[in-house]
Coordinates of C-alpha atoms in Angstrom, one line a residue:
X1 CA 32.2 -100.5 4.5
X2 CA 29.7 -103.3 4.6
X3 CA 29.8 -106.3 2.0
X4 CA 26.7 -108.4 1.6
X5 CA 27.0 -111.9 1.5
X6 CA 27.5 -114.7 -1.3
X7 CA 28.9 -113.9 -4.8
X8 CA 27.7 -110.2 -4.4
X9 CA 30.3 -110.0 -1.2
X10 CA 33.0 -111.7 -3.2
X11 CA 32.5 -109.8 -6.6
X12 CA 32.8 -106.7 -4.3
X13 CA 36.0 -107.6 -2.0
X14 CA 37.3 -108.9 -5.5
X15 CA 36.8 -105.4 -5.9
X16 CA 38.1 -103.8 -3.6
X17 CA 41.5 -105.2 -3.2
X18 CA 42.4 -104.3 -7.1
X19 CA 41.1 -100.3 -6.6
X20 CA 43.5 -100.7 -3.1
X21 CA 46.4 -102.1 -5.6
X22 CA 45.7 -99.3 -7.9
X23 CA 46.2 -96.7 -5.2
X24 CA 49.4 -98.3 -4.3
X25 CA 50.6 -98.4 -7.5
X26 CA 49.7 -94.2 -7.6
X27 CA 51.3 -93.7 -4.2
X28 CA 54.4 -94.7 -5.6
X29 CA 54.3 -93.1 -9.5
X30 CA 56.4 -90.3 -10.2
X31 CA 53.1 -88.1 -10.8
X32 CA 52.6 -88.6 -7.3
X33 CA 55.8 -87.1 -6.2
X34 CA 55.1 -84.0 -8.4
X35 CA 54.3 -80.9 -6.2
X36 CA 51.1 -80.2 -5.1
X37 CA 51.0 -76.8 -5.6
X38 CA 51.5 -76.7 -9.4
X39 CA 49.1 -79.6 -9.7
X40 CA 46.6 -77.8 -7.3
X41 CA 47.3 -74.3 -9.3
X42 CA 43.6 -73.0 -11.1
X43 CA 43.9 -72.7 -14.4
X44 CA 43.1 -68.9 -15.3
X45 CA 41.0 -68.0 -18.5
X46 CA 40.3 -64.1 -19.2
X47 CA 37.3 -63.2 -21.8
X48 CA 37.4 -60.6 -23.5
X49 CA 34.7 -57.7 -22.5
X50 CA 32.6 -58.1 -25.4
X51 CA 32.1 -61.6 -24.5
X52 CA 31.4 -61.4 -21.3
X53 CA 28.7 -58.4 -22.3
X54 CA 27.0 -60.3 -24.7
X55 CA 27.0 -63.7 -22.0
X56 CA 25.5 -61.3 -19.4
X57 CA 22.7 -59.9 -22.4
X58 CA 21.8 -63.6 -23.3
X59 CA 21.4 -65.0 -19.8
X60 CA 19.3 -61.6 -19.1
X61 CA 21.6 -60.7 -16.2
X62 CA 20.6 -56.6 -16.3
X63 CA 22.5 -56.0 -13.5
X64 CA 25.7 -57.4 -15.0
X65 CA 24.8 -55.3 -18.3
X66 CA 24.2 -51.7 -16.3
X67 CA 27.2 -52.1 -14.3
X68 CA 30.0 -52.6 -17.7
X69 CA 28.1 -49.8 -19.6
X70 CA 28.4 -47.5 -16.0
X71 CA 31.8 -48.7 -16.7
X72 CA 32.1 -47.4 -20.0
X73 CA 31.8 -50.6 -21.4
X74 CA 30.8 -49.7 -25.6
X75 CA 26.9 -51.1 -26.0
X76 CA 27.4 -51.0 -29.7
X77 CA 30.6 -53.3 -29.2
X78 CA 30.4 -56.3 -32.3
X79 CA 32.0 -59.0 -32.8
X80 CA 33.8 -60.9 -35.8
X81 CA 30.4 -60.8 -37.9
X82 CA 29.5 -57.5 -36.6
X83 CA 26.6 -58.6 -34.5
X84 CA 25.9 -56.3 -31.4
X85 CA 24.1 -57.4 -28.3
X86 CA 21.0 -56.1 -29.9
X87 CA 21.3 -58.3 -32.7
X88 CA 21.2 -61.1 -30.7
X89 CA 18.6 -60.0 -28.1
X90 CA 16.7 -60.0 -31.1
X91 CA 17.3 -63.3 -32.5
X92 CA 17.0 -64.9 -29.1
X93 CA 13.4 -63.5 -28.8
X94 CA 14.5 -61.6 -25.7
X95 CA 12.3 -59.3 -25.2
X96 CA 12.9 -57.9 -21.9
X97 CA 16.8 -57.1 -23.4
X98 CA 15.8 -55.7 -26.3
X99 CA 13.9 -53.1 -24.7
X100 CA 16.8 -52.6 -21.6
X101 CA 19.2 -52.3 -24.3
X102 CA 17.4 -49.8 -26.8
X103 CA 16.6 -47.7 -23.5
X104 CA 20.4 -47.6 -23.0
X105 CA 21.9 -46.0 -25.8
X106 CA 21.7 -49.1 -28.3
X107 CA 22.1 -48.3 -32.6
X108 CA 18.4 -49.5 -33.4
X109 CA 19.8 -49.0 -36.6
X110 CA 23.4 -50.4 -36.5
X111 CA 24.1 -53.1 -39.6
X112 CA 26.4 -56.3 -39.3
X113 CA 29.0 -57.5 -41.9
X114 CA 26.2 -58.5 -44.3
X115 CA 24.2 -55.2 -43.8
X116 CA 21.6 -56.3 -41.6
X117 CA 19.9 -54.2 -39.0
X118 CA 18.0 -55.6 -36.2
X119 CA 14.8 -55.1 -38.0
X120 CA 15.9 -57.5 -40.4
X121 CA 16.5 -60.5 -37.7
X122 CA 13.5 -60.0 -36.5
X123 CA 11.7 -59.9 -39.9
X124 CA 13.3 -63.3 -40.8
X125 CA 12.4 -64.3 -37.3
X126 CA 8.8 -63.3 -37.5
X127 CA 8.9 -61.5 -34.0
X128 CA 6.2 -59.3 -34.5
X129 CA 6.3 -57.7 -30.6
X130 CA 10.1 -56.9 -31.1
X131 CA 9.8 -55.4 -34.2
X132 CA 7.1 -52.8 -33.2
X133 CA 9.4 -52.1 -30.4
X134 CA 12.3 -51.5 -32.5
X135 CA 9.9 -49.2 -35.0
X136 CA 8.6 -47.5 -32.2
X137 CA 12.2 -46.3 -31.3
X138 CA 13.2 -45.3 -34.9
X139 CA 14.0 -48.2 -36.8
X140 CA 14.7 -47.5 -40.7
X141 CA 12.0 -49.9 -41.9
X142 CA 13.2 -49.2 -45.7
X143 CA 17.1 -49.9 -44.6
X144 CA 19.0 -52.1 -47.3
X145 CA 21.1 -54.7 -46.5
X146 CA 23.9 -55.8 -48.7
X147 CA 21.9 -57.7 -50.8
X148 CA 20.0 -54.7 -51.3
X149 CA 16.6 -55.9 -49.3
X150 CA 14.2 -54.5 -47.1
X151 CA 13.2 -56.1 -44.3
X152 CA 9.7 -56.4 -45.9
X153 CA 11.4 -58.3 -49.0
X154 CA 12.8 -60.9 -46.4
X155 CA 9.6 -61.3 -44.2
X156 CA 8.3 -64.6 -43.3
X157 CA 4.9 -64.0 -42.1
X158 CA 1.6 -62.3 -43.5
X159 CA 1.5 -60.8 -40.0
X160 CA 4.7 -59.1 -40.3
X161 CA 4.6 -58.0 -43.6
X162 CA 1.4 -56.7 -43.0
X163 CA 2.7 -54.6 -40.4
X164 CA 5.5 -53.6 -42.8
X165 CA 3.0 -52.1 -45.0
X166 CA 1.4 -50.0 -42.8
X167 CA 4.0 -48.4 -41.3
X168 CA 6.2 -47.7 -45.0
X169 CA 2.1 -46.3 -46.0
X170 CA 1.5 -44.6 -42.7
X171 CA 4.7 -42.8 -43.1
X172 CA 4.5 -42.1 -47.3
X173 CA 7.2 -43.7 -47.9
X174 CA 8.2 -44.4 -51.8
X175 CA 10.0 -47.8 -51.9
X176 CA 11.4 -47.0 -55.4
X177 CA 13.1 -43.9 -54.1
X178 CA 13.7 -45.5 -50.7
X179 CA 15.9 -48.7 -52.5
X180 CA 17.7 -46.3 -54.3
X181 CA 18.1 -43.5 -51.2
X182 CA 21.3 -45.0 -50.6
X183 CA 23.1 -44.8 -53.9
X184 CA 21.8 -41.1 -54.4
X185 CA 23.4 -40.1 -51.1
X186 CA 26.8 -42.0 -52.0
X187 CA 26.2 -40.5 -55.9
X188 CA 26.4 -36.8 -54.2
X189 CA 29.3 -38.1 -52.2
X190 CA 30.9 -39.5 -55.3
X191 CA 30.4 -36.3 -57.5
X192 CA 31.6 -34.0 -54.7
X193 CA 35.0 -36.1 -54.6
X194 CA 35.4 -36.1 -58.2
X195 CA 34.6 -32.4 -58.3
X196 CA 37.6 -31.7 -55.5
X197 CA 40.1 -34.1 -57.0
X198 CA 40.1 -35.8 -53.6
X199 CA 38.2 -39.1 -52.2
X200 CA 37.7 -38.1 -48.6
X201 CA 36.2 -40.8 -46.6
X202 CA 37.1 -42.7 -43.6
X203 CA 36.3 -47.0 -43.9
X204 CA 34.2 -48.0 -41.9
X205 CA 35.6 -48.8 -37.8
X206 CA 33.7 -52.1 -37.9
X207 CA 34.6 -53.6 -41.2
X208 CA 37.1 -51.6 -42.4
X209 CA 34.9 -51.6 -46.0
X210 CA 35.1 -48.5 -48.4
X211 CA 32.6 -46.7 -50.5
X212 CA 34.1 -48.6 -53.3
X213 CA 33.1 -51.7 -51.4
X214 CA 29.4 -50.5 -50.5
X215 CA 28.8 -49.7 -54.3
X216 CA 30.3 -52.6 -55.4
X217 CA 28.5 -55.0 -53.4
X218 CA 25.3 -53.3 -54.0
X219 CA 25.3 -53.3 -57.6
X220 CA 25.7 -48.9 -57.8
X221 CA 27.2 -49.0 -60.8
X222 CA 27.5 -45.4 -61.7
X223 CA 28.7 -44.8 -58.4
X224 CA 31.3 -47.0 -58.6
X225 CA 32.2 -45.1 -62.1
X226 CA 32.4 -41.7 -60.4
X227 CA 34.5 -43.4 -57.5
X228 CA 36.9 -44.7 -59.8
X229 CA 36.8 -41.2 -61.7
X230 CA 37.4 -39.6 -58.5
X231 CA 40.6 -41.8 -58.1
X232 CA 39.2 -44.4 -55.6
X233 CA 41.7 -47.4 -54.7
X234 CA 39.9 -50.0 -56.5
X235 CA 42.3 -52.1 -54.7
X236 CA 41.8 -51.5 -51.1
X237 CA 41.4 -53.9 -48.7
X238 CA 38.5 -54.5 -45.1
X239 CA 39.7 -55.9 -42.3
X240 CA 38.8 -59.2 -43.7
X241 CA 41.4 -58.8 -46.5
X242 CA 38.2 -58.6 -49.0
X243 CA 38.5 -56.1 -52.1
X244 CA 35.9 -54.1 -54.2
X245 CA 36.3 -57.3 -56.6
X246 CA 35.8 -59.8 -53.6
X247 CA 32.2 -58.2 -52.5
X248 CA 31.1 -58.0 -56.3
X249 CA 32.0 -61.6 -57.1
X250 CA 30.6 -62.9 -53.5
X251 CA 27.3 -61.2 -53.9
X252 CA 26.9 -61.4 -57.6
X253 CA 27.2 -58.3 -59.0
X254 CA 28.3 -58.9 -62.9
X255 CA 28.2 -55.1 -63.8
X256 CA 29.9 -54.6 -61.2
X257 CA 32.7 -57.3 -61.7
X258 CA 33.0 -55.7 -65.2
X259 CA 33.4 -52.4 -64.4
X260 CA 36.3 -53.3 -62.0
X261 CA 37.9 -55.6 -64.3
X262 CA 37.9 -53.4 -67.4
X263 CA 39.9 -51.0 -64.9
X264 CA 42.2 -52.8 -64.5
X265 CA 41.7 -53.5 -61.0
X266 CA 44.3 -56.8 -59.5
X267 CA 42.2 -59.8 -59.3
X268 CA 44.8 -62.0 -57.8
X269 CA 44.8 -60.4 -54.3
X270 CA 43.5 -62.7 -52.1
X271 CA 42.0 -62.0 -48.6
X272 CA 42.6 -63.1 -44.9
X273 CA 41.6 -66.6 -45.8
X274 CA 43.9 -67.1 -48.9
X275 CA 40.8 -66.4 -51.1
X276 CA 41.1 -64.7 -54.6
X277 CA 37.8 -63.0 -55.5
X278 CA 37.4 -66.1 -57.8
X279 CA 37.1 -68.3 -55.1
X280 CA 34.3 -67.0 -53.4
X281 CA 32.3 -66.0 -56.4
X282 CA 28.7 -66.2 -56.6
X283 CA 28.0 -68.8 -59.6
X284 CA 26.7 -66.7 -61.8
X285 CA 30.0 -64.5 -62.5
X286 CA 32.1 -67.5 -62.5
X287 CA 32.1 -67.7 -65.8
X288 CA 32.9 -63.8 -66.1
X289 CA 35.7 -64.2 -63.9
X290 CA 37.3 -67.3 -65.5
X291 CA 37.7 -65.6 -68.5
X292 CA 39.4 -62.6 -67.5
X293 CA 41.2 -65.0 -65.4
X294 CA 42.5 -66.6 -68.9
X295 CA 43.2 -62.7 -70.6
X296 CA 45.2 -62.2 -67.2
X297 CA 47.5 -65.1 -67.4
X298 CA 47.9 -64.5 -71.0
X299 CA 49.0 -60.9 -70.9
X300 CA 51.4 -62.0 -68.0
X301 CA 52.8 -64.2 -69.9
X302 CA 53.0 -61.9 -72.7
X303 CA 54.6 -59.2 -70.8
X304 CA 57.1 -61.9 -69.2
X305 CA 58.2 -63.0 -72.7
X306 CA 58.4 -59.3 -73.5
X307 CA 60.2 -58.5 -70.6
X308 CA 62.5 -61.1 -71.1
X309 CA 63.1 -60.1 -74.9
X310 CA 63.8 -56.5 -74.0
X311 CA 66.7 -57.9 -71.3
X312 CA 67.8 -60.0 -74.1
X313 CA 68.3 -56.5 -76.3
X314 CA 69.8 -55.0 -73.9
X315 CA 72.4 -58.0 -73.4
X316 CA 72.8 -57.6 -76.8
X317 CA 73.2 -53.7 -77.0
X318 CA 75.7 -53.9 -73.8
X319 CA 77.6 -56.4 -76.1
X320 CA 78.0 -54.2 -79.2
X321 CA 78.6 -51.4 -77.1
X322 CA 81.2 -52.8 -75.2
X323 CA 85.1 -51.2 -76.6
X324 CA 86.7 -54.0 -78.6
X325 CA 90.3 -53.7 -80.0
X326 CA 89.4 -53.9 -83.9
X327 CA 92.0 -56.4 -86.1
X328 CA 95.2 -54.7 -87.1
X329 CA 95.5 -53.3 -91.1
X330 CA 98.0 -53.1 -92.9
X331 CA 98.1 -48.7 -93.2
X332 CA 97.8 -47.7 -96.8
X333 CA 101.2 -46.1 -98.4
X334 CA 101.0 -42.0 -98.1
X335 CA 102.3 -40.4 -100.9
X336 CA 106.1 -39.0 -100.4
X337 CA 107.9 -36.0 -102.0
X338 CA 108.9 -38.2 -104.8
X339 CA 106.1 -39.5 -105.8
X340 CA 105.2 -35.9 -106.1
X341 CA 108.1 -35.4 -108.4
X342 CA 107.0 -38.4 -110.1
X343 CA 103.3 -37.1 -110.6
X344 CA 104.2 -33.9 -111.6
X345 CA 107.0 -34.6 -113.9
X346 CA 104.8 -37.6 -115.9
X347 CA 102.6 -34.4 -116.3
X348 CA 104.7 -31.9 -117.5
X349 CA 106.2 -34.5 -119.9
X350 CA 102.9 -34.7 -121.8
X351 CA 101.6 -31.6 -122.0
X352 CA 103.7 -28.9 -120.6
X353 CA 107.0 -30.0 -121.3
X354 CA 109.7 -27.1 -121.4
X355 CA 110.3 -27.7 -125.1
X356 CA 106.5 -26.5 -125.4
X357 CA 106.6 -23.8 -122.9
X358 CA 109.5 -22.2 -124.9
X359 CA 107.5 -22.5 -128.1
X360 CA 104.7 -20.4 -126.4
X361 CA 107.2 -17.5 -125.7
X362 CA 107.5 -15.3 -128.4
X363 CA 110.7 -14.2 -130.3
X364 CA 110.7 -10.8 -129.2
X365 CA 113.0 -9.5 -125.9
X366 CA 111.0 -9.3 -123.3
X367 CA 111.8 -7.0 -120.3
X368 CA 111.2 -7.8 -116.5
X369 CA 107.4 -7.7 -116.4
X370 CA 107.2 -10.0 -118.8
X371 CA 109.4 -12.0 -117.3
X372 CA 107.1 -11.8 -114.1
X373 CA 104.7 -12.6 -116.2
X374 CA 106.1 -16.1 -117.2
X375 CA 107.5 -17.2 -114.0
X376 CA 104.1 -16.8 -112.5
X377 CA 102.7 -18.5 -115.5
X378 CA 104.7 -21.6 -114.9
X379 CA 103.5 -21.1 -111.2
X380 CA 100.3 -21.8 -111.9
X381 CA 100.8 -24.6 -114.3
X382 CA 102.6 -26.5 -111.7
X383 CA 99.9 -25.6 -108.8
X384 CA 97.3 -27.0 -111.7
X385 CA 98.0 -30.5 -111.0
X386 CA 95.2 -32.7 -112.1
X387 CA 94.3 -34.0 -108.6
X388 CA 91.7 -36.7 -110.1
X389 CA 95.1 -38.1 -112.0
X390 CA 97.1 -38.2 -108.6
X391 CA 94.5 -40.3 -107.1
X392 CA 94.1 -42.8 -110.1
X393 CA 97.8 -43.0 -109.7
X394 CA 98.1 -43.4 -105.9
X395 CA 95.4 -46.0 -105.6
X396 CA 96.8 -48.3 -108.9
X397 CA 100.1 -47.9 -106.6
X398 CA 98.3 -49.3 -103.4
X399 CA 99.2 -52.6 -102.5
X400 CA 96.0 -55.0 -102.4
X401 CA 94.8 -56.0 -99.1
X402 CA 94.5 -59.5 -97.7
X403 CA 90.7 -60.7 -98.0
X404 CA 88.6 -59.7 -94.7
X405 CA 85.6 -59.7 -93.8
X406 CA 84.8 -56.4 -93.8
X407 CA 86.6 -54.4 -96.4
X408 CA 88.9 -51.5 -95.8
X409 CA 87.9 -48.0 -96.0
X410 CA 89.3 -46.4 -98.7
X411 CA 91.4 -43.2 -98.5
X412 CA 89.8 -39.8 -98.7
X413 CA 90.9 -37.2 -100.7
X414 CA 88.2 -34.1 -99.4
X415 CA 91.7 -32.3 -99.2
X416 CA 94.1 -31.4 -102.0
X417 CA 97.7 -33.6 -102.2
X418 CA 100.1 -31.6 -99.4
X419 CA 102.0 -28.8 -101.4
X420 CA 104.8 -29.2 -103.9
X421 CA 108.2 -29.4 -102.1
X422 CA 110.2 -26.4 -102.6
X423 CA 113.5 -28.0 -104.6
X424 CA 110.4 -29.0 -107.2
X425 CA 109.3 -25.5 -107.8
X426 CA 112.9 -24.5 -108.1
X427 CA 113.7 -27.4 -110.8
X428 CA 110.9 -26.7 -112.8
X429 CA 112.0 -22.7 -113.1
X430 CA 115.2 -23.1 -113.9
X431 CA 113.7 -25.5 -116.8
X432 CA 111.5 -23.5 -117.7
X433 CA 113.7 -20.1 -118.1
X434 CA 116.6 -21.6 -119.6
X435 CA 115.4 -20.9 -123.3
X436 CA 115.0 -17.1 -121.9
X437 CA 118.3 -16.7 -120.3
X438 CA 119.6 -18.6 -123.6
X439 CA 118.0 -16.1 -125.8
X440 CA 119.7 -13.1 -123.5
X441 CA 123.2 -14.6 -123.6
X442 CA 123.2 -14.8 -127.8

């Protein structure tokens, strides 16, 4: 090392001697002791194919790009937004790629995550040499992207446009049937599902989406009917986490909001990114969606209250149901034989009293069959007890119960007072044929 002279040599020995002191300093840190080998060690990074396809496409590297598709490397591959290496050949401008890549097996025609095909890059683009390419090996011209555009509709040159023009006239195409192309083809679809009681469709392998997603999106709203018809999962979900309700809202399909809503469809699922299909709404179905929003929350709440009401009648049922030992009563006095005595002697003392009964039996002897005759005769008078009497007479003999709440059931009488004890019957017959045995004696 060779140090000038003056303040320049100083400044730079000055210099010198602190970088040395800051070596020393190193030499004797505990980093420095660490070993070598894991400080030396490369730090290894592995892309992922698709990235390393798409790197090789954008820096033009052909080579790189025929040796992963010899490989069986997917030239359609896409990544998060669903862009292919096409796509972004022909956003770059890249000529050169775009035609290595079509002659290779690439989907001229393949549409990312918002629907767009390489024709519409390029139309945005204005790229007029890559978009004759791309129609000269088949490109849909009419194709519809999400938002339901051509790529004439999104053009930003006369030059392109004009080139549009002819070829959708060159090839007699009618753009009225061509927009709509698309929902006829999914209306057939629908109407065949509906007609076999079965929707039979695989989602999509890129995006996961579902014909309820395409027609939603898009604004088909009698497809979207039939779908639901059909029984379509209003509810399903991409590979984003987005539903039916999430593409109408974020592409601002109102009919097509409505439709979903007034099925009932759940507009509280939210996608990957913690999004409800509010929160990613296009502004013009905001207010739309706010209000169902308020009619959701109320008839939550609603059914919450009612929920809770019903648990609250069960509680209540479980309660009443529940066996309980009821409050002792006193038990009501059953009549006993001599109350029976009692009844029917207070009866036969007014109106059939023996000195009556003889009166009624004329003068004249009387042999054995009328004898019969008056013992069944007093038989039945005693069996005609008035029962309505006996039950006057038990119940004014009932002793009357302590005040309660509820108040005691009274006694039924649907059957007759238990049969006259036999020493009864026998009483009253010898009372009643003493005046005949009298008579026979004198």
């Amino acid at each position: 090392m060779t140090l000038g002279s003056g303040s320049q040599s100083e400044s730079a020995l000055l210099a010198y001697n602190k970088r040395k002191a800051q070596l020393e300093r190193w030499r004797g840190s505990d980093t420095e002791k660490e070993s070598i080998e894991i400080r030396s060690r490369p730090k290894r990074v592995k892309f992922a194919d698709k990235c390393i396809f798409q790197a090789a496409c954008a820096s033009n590297d052909k080579g790189q790009v025929a040796r992963m598709i010899k490989e069986g490397y997917d030239i359609n591959a896409v990544d998060e937004d669903g862009i292919t290496a096409l796509h972004q050949a022909c956003i770059e401008d890249n000529f050169d790629m775009v035609e290595f890549l079509l002659e290779n097996g690439a989907d001229v025609n393949i549409s990312d995550n918002e629907g767009w095909t390489p024709l519409h890059a390029v139309a945005t683009c204005c790229y007029v040499s890559i978009a004759k390419l791309l129609m000269e090996h088949g490109a849909n011209v009419v194709a519809l992207n999400n938002d339901c555009s051509i790529p004439l509709d999104i053009c930003k040159s006369d030059e392109i446009r004009e080139l549009f023009i002819q070829e959708i006239n060159g090839k007699g195409i009618d753009l009225k049937d061509a927009r709509r192309g698309e929902e006829v083809k999914m209306m057939d679809d629908a109407k065949r599902w509906l007609a076999n009681g079965a929707v039979d469709e695989n989602p999509h392998p890129v995006t996961g989406a579902t014909a309820m997603h395409v027609a939603a999106c898009k604004g088909y709203i009698k497809v979207l009917d039939l779908l639901i018809k059909a029984g379509a999962n209003m509810n399903s979900q991409d590979f984003d986490g987005w539903t039916p309700l999430h593409a109408a809202a974020h592409w601002g399909q109102k009919e097509a909001c409505e439709v979903l809503l007034e099925h009932m469809c759940d507009m509280g699922l939210r996608n990957n990114c913690d999004q409800t299909a509010l929160d990613i709404a296009d502004s013009s179905v905001v207010p739309l969606l706010e209000e169902w929003k308020k009619r959701h929350d109320v008839n939550k709440n609603i059914d919450t209250h009612n929920v809770g009401k019903q648990n609250l009648n069960n509680l209540n049922n479980n309660n009443n149901n529940a066996v309980t030992v009821p409050p002792k009563k006193k038990p009501a006095p059953r009549p006993t034989p001599d109350d029976d005595v009692t009844i029917v002697t207070s009866q036969l003392s007014q109106d059939k009293s023996p000195s009556n009964i003889s009166n009624s039996i004329s003068d004249e002897p009387c042999d054995q069959d009328e004898e019969m005759e008056v013992e069944e005769e007093q038989e039945q008078m005693v069996d005609v007890v008035d029962v309505d009497e006996a039950e006057d007479t038990l119940a004014s003999s009932r002793p009357t119960p302590p005040p309660t709440c509820v108040a005691p059931e009274p006694i039924s009488f649907a059957h007759p007072p238990p049969p006259l004890c036999p020493p009864v019957v026998v009483v009253l017959l010898l009372v009643a044929l003493l005046p005949v045995a009298y008579r026979r004696l004198s």
